[in-house]
Short mmCIF file of C-alpha atoms in Angstrom, two decimals:
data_model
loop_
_atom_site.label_atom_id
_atom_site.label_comp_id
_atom_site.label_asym_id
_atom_site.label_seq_id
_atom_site.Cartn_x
_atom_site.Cartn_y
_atom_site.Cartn_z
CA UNK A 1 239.47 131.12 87.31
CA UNK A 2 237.01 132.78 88.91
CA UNK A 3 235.13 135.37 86.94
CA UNK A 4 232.00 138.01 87.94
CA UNK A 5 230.64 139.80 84.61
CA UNK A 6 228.33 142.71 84.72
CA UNK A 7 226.08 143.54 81.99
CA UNK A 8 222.76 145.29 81.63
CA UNK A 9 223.92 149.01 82.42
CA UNK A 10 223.45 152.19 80.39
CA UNK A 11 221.73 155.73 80.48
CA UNK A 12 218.20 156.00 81.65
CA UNK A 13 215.84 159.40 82.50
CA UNK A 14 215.19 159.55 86.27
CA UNK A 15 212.29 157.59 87.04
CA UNK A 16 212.90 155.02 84.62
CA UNK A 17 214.20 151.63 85.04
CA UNK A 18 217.39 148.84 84.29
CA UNK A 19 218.11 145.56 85.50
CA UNK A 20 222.09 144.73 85.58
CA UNK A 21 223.12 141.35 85.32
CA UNK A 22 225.81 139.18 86.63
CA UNK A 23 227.11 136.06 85.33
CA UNK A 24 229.53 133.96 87.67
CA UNK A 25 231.76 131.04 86.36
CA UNK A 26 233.63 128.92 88.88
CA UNK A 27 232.13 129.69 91.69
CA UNK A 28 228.29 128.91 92.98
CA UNK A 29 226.36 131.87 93.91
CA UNK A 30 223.68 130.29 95.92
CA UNK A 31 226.72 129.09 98.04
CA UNK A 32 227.70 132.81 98.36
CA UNK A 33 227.42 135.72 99.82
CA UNK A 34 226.54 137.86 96.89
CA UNK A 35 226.26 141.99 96.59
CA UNK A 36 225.60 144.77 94.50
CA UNK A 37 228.36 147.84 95.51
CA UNK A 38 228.18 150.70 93.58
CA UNK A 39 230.93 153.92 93.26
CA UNK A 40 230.89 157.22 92.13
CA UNK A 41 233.13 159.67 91.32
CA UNK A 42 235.05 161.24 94.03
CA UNK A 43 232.50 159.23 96.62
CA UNK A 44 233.00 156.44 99.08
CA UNK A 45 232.29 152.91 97.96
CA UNK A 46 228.58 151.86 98.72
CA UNK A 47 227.75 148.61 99.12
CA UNK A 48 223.34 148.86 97.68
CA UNK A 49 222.08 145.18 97.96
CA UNK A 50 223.15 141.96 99.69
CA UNK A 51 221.83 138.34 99.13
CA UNK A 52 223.37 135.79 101.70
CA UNK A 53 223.06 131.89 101.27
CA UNK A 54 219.93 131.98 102.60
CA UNK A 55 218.83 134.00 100.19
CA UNK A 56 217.85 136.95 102.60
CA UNK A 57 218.57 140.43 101.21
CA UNK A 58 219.05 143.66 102.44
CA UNK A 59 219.43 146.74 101.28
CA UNK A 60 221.15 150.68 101.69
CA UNK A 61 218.41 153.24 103.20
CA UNK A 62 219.17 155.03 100.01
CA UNK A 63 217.92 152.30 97.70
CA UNK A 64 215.60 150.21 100.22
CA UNK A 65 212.26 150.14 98.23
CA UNK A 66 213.54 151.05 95.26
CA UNK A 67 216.08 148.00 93.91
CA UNK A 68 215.74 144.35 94.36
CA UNK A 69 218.83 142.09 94.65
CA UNK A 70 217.62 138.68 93.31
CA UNK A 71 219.67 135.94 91.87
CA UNK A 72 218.77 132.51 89.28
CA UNK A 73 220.59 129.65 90.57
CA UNK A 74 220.18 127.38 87.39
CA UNK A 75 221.52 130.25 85.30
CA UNK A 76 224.28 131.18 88.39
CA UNK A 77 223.46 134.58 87.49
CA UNK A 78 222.60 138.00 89.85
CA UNK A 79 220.49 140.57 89.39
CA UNK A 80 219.67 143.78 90.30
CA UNK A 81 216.31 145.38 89.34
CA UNK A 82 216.73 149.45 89.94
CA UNK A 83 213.01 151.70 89.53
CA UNK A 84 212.55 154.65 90.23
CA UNK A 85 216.21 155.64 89.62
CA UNK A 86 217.28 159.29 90.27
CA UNK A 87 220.19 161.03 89.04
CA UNK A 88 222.02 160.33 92.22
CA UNK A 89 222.22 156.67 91.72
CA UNK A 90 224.65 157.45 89.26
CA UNK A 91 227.55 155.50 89.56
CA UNK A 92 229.78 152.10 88.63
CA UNK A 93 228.08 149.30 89.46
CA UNK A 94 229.81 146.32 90.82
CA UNK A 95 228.73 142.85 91.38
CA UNK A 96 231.18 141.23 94.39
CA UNK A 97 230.61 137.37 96.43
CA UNK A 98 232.13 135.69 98.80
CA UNK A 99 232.47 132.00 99.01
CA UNK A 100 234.04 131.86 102.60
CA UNK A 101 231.86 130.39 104.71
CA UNK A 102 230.31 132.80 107.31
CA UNK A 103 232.10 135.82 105.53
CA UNK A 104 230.29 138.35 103.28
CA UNK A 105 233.24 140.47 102.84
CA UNK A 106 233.77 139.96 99.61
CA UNK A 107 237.01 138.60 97.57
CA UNK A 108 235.38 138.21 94.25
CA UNK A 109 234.49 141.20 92.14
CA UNK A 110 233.60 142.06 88.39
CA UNK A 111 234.65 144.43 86.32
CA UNK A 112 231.75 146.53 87.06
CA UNK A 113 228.72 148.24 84.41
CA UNK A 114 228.10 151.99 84.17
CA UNK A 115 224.59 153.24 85.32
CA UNK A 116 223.43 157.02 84.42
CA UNK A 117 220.52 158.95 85.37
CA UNK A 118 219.88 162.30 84.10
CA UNK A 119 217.12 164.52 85.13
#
């Protein structure tokens, strides 16, 4: 059974910084397409980071320069490193992959870690 688990969130002064974690079982990340998709209250889903199997990332205007999606392939584990947070990157955060080949759309999420930033 495939299984996504997010850890690393919590409450944090804007400005400050966290690093949320994801640890994947039964299924290869570095075979993936692997993302960081955050949600907020009453808001649209946004997807912040992307890593394909290529290991190229990309990232939301909102975040670019700010977070950095990495991942550890011996520990099968993703990351995302968030600085300079403001109070607007409040949100759920979810870690999602895809193992499809050529597809980054998704099928495999986690249960998802709670960021806050207060001013």
């Amino acid at each position: 059974q495939v299984q996504l688990v997010e850890s690393g969130g919590g409450s944090v002064q804007a400005g400050g910084s966290l690093r949320v974690s994801c640890a994947a079982s039964e299924i290869t990340l570095a075979l993936s397409c692997s993302a960081w998709v955050r949600q907020a209250p009453g808001k649209e889903r946004e997807r912040v980071a992307t890593i394909d199997r290529y290991g190229q990332a990309s990232y939301a205007d909102s975040v670019k320069g700010r977070f950095t999606i990495s991942q550890d392939s011996a520990k099968n584990t993703l990351y995302l490193q968030m600085n300079n947070l403001k109070p607007e990157d409040t949100a759920m955060y979810y870690c999602a992959a895809d193992t499809r080949i050529y597809s980054c759309d998704l099928n495999y999420w986690g249960q998802g870690t709670q960021v806050t930033v207060s001013s």
